[in-house]
Amino acid sequence: MHCIFCELIREDTASWVARGPVACAFTPLNPLAPGHTLVVPTLHYADVFDTPPAILTEVTALVQRVARASRTALNASGVNILSAGGPGSEQSVPHLHFHVVPRWMNDGISTWPAGSSVHHVAGDPGALLATALASGRHHTT
């Protein structure tokens, strides 16, 4: 399977913000804002469902470091952290990635969904999630 992020990492052609053995960060070709950064695991994991917890911990720690750097280096007043996982989420590249998008007051962009899902589930979604977590049904075998 061809993965553009794996190719960037392997060929060392990304515009690196940070590079480590477990997680790395680089700027996208079409940034949403100055300092927009993609944070990914160095090895290929398709999405949040596929990524081992220890790797996810390292990746999210780098997300936090990039977010903090956005405040200090770019004087951002906040950040949006965006990620999509799986085919129903509009994930564009099948390699786990987090967008760290620096934000400023009145910067002209909106990253919050404009509407709500039309999908419905039978029962109370919060209770269904709580039951799945308590029973261990959230684990993949």
PDB file of C-alpha atoms in Angstrom:
ATOM      1  CA  MET A   1       0.000   0.000   0.000  1.00  0.00           C
ATOM      2  CA  HIS A   2       1.293   3.457  -0.900  1.00  0.00           C
ATOM      3  CA  CYS A   3       1.288   5.967   1.967  1.00  0.00           C
ATOM      4  CA  ILE A   4       2.331   9.549   1.248  1.00  0.00           C
ATOM      5  CA  PHE A   5       3.313  10.136   4.883  1.00  0.00           C
ATOM      6  CA  CYS A   6       5.505   7.011   4.980  1.00  0.00           C
ATOM      7  CA  GLU A   7       7.099   8.183   1.732  1.00  0.00           C
ATOM      8  CA  LEU A   8       7.857  11.622   3.202  1.00  0.00           C
ATOM      9  CA  ILE A   9       9.412  10.011   6.279  1.00  0.00           C
ATOM     10  CA  ARG A  10      11.390   7.401   4.322  1.00  0.00           C
ATOM     11  CA  GLU A  11      12.677   9.830   1.688  1.00  0.00           C
ATOM     12  CA  ASP A  12      13.236  12.661   4.192  1.00  0.00           C
ATOM     13  CA  THR A  13      11.417  15.137   1.944  1.00  0.00           C
ATOM     14  CA  ALA A  14       9.033  16.742   4.426  1.00  0.00           C
ATOM     15  CA  SER A  15       9.387  20.239   5.796  1.00  0.00           C
ATOM     16  CA  TRP A  16      10.234  19.030   9.303  1.00  0.00           C
ATOM     17  CA  VAL A  17       9.148  20.757  12.472  1.00  0.00           C
ATOM     18  CA  ALA A  18      10.279  17.857  14.692  1.00  0.00           C
ATOM     19  CA  ARG A  19      11.601  14.401  13.928  1.00  0.00           C
ATOM     20  CA  GLY A  20      11.950  11.523  16.373  1.00  0.00           C
ATOM     21  CA  PRO A  21      12.069   7.745  16.356  1.00  0.00           C
ATOM     22  CA  VAL A  22       8.404   7.366  17.400  1.00  0.00           C
ATOM     23  CA  ALA A  23       6.698  10.620  16.325  1.00  0.00           C
ATOM     24  CA  CYS A  24       7.423  13.408  13.914  1.00  0.00           C
ATOM     25  CA  ALA A  25       5.879  16.678  12.784  1.00  0.00           C
ATOM     26  CA  PHE A  26       5.938  18.523   9.475  1.00  0.00           C
ATOM     27  CA  THR A  27       4.120  21.311   7.687  1.00  0.00           C
ATOM     28  CA  PRO A  28       1.436  20.393   5.128  1.00  0.00           C
ATOM     29  CA  LEU A  29       1.545  21.540   1.510  1.00  0.00           C
ATOM     30  CA  ASN A  30      -1.631  23.617   1.922  1.00  0.00           C
ATOM     31  CA  PRO A  31      -1.715  24.963   5.477  1.00  0.00           C
ATOM     32  CA  LEU A  32      -4.970  26.204   6.986  1.00  0.00           C
ATOM     33  CA  ALA A  33      -3.055  28.822   8.986  1.00  0.00           C
ATOM     34  CA  PRO A  34       0.526  29.935   9.559  1.00  0.00           C
ATOM     35  CA  GLY A  35       2.244  27.203  11.588  1.00  0.00           C
ATOM     36  CA  HIS A  36      -0.304  24.472  10.702  1.00  0.00           C
ATOM     37  CA  THR A  37       1.541  21.240  11.484  1.00  0.00           C
ATOM     38  CA  LEU A  38       0.839  17.539  10.965  1.00  0.00           C
ATOM     39  CA  VAL A  39       1.959  15.220  13.774  1.00  0.00           C
ATOM     40  CA  VAL A  40       2.250  11.530  12.848  1.00  0.00           C
ATOM     41  CA  PRO A  41       3.767   8.317  14.172  1.00  0.00           C
ATOM     42  CA  THR A  42       7.048   7.557  12.419  1.00  0.00           C
ATOM     43  CA  LEU A  43       5.921   3.987  11.702  1.00  0.00           C
ATOM     44  CA  HIS A  44       2.741   3.331   9.736  1.00  0.00           C
ATOM     45  CA  TYR A  45      -0.487   3.004  11.698  1.00  0.00           C
ATOM     46  CA  ALA A  46      -3.692   3.584   9.758  1.00  0.00           C
ATOM     47  CA  ASP A  47      -5.696   5.406  12.417  1.00  0.00           C
ATOM     48  CA  VAL A  48      -6.444   5.746  16.128  1.00  0.00           C
ATOM     49  CA  PHE A  49      -7.969   2.237  16.143  1.00  0.00           C
ATOM     50  CA  ASP A  50      -4.754   0.674  14.772  1.00  0.00           C
ATOM     51  CA  THR A  51      -2.214   2.545  16.907  1.00  0.00           C
ATOM     52  CA  PRO A  52      -0.800   0.915  20.054  1.00  0.00           C
ATOM     53  CA  PRO A  53      -1.404   2.995  23.210  1.00  0.00           C
ATOM     54  CA  ALA A  54       2.326   3.596  23.840  1.00  0.00           C
ATOM     55  CA  ILE A  55       2.762   5.026  20.320  1.00  0.00           C
ATOM     56  CA  LEU A  56      -0.379   7.132  20.678  1.00  0.00           C
ATOM     57  CA  THR A  57       1.019   8.526  23.922  1.00  0.00           C
ATOM     58  CA  GLU A  58       4.234   9.621  22.177  1.00  0.00           C
ATOM     59  CA  VAL A  59       2.326  11.145  19.261  1.00  0.00           C
ATOM     60  CA  THR A  60      -0.051  13.120  21.478  1.00  0.00           C
ATOM     61  CA  ALA A  61       2.876  14.322  23.609  1.00  0.00           C
ATOM     62  CA  LEU A  62       4.373  15.794  20.423  1.00  0.00           C
ATOM     63  CA  VAL A  63       0.972  17.311  19.572  1.00  0.00           C
ATOM     64  CA  GLN A  64       1.090  19.106  22.920  1.00  0.00           C
ATOM     65  CA  ARG A  65       4.669  20.302  22.342  1.00  0.00           C
ATOM     66  CA  VAL A  66       3.744  21.685  18.908  1.00  0.00           C
ATOM     67  CA  ALA A  67       0.658  23.379  20.387  1.00  0.00           C
ATOM     68  CA  ARG A  68       2.777  25.023  23.088  1.00  0.00           C
ATOM     69  CA  ALA A  69       5.350  26.119  20.509  1.00  0.00           C
ATOM     70  CA  SER A  70       2.513  27.713  18.498  1.00  0.00           C
ATOM     71  CA  ARG A  71       1.755  29.931  21.475  1.00  0.00           C
ATOM     72  CA  THR A  72       5.335  30.921  22.167  1.00  0.00           C
ATOM     73  CA  ALA A  73       6.825  31.125  18.652  1.00  0.00           C
ATOM     74  CA  LEU A  74       3.761  32.358  16.726  1.00  0.00           C
ATOM     75  CA  ASN A  75       1.866  34.161  19.484  1.00  0.00           C
ATOM     76  CA  ALA A  76      -1.217  32.034  18.758  1.00  0.00           C
ATOM     77  CA  SER A  77      -4.035  32.515  21.237  1.00  0.00           C
ATOM     78  CA  GLY A  78      -5.168  28.908  20.804  1.00  0.00           C
ATOM     79  CA  VAL A  79      -4.990  25.832  18.596  1.00  0.00           C
ATOM     80  CA  ASN A  80      -7.395  23.418  16.974  1.00  0.00           C
ATOM     81  CA  ILE A  81      -6.308  19.788  17.101  1.00  0.00           C
ATOM     82  CA  LEU A  82      -8.039  17.806  14.391  1.00  0.00           C
ATOM     83  CA  SER A  83      -7.918  14.124  13.513  1.00  0.00           C
ATOM     84  CA  ALA A  84     -10.123  11.737  11.567  1.00  0.00           C
ATOM     85  CA  GLY A  85     -10.094   7.953  11.995  1.00  0.00           C
ATOM     86  CA  GLY A  86     -11.646   5.404   9.674  1.00  0.00           C
ATOM     87  CA  PRO A  87     -13.645   5.508   6.457  1.00  0.00           C
ATOM     88  CA  GLY A  88     -16.734   7.198   7.941  1.00  0.00           C
ATOM     89  CA  SER A  89     -14.689  10.144   9.212  1.00  0.00           C
ATOM     90  CA  GLU A  90     -13.407  11.664   5.962  1.00  0.00           C
ATOM     91  CA  GLN A  91      -9.834  10.618   6.819  1.00  0.00           C
ATOM     92  CA  SER A  92      -7.858  11.731   3.761  1.00  0.00           C
ATOM     93  CA  VAL A  93      -4.580   9.864   4.347  1.00  0.00           C
ATOM     94  CA  PRO A  94      -4.704   6.371   5.902  1.00  0.00           C
ATOM     95  CA  HIS A  95      -1.852   7.119   8.331  1.00  0.00           C
ATOM     96  CA  LEU A  96      -2.713   8.389  11.820  1.00  0.00           C
ATOM     97  CA  HIS A  97      -2.217  12.136  11.871  1.00  0.00           C
ATOM     98  CA  PHE A  98      -3.183  15.098  13.962  1.00  0.00           C
ATOM     99  CA  HIS A  99      -3.498  18.592  12.533  1.00  0.00           C
ATOM    100  CA  VAL A 100      -2.291  21.238  14.966  1.00  0.00           C
ATOM    101  CA  VAL A 101      -3.753  24.489  13.634  1.00  0.00           C
ATOM    102  CA  PRO A 102      -2.660  27.685  15.400  1.00  0.00           C
ATOM    103  CA  ARG A 103      -5.518  30.131  15.921  1.00  0.00           C
ATOM    104  CA  TRP A 104      -5.851  33.831  16.641  1.00  0.00           C
ATOM    105  CA  MET A 105      -8.915  35.869  17.516  1.00  0.00           C
ATOM    106  CA  ASN A 106     -10.885  36.812  14.375  1.00  0.00           C
ATOM    107  CA  ASP A 107      -8.491  34.914  12.077  1.00  0.00           C
ATOM    108  CA  GLY A 108     -11.211  34.197   9.544  1.00  0.00           C
ATOM    109  CA  ILE A 109     -11.373  30.407   9.727  1.00  0.00           C
ATOM    110  CA  SER A 110     -13.746  28.039  11.436  1.00  0.00           C
ATOM    111  CA  THR A 111     -12.871  24.434  12.151  1.00  0.00           C
ATOM    112  CA  TRP A 112     -15.997  23.467  14.077  1.00  0.00           C
ATOM    113  CA  PRO A 113     -18.703  21.486  12.230  1.00  0.00           C
ATOM    114  CA  ALA A 114     -21.575  23.679  11.063  1.00  0.00           C
ATOM    115  CA  GLY A 115     -24.251  21.040  11.667  1.00  0.00           C
ATOM    116  CA  SER A 116     -25.041  17.822  13.494  1.00  0.00           C
ATOM    117  CA  SER A 117     -24.992  14.221  12.278  1.00  0.00           C
ATOM    118  CA  VAL A 118     -28.233  12.835  10.898  1.00  0.00           C
ATOM    119  CA  HIS A 119     -27.273   9.339  12.098  1.00  0.00           C
ATOM    120  CA  HIS A 120     -29.272   7.872  14.992  1.00  0.00           C
ATOM    121  CA  VAL A 121     -28.555   4.925  17.294  1.00  0.00           C
ATOM    122  CA  ALA A 122     -31.007   2.907  19.321  1.00  0.00           C
ATOM    123  CA  GLY A 123     -30.650   3.808  22.993  1.00  0.00           C
ATOM    124  CA  ASP A 124     -28.625   6.382  24.889  1.00  0.00           C
ATOM    125  CA  PRO A 125     -25.245   6.756  23.093  1.00  0.00           C
ATOM    126  CA  GLY A 126     -23.440   7.791  26.302  1.00  0.00           C
ATOM    127  CA  ALA A 127     -24.787   4.793  28.191  1.00  0.00           C
ATOM    128  CA  LEU A 128     -23.877   2.460  25.305  1.00  0.00           C
ATOM    129  CA  LEU A 129     -20.308   3.794  25.336  1.00  0.00           C
ATOM    130  CA  ALA A 130     -20.076   3.478  29.132  1.00  0.00           C
ATOM    131  CA  THR A 131     -21.266  -0.134  28.940  1.00  0.00           C
ATOM    132  CA  ALA A 132     -18.763  -0.975  26.184  1.00  0.00           C
ATOM    133  CA  LEU A 133     -15.903   0.579  28.174  1.00  0.00           C
ATOM    134  CA  ALA A 134     -16.898  -1.159  31.400  1.00  0.00           C
ATOM    135  CA  SER A 135     -17.249  -4.549  29.702  1.00  0.00           C
ATOM    136  CA  GLY A 136     -14.005  -4.311  27.744  1.00  0.00           C
ATOM    137  CA  ARG A 137     -15.859  -4.574  24.416  1.00  0.00           C
ATOM    138  CA  HIS A 138     -13.857  -1.633  23.111  1.00  0.00           C
ATOM    139  CA  HIS A 139     -10.698  -3.748  22.803  1.00  0.00           C
ATOM    140  CA  THR A 140      -9.706  -5.108  19.414  1.00  0.00           C
ATOM    141  CA  THR A 141      -8.663  -8.723  19.238  1.00  0.00           C
TER     142      THR A 141
END
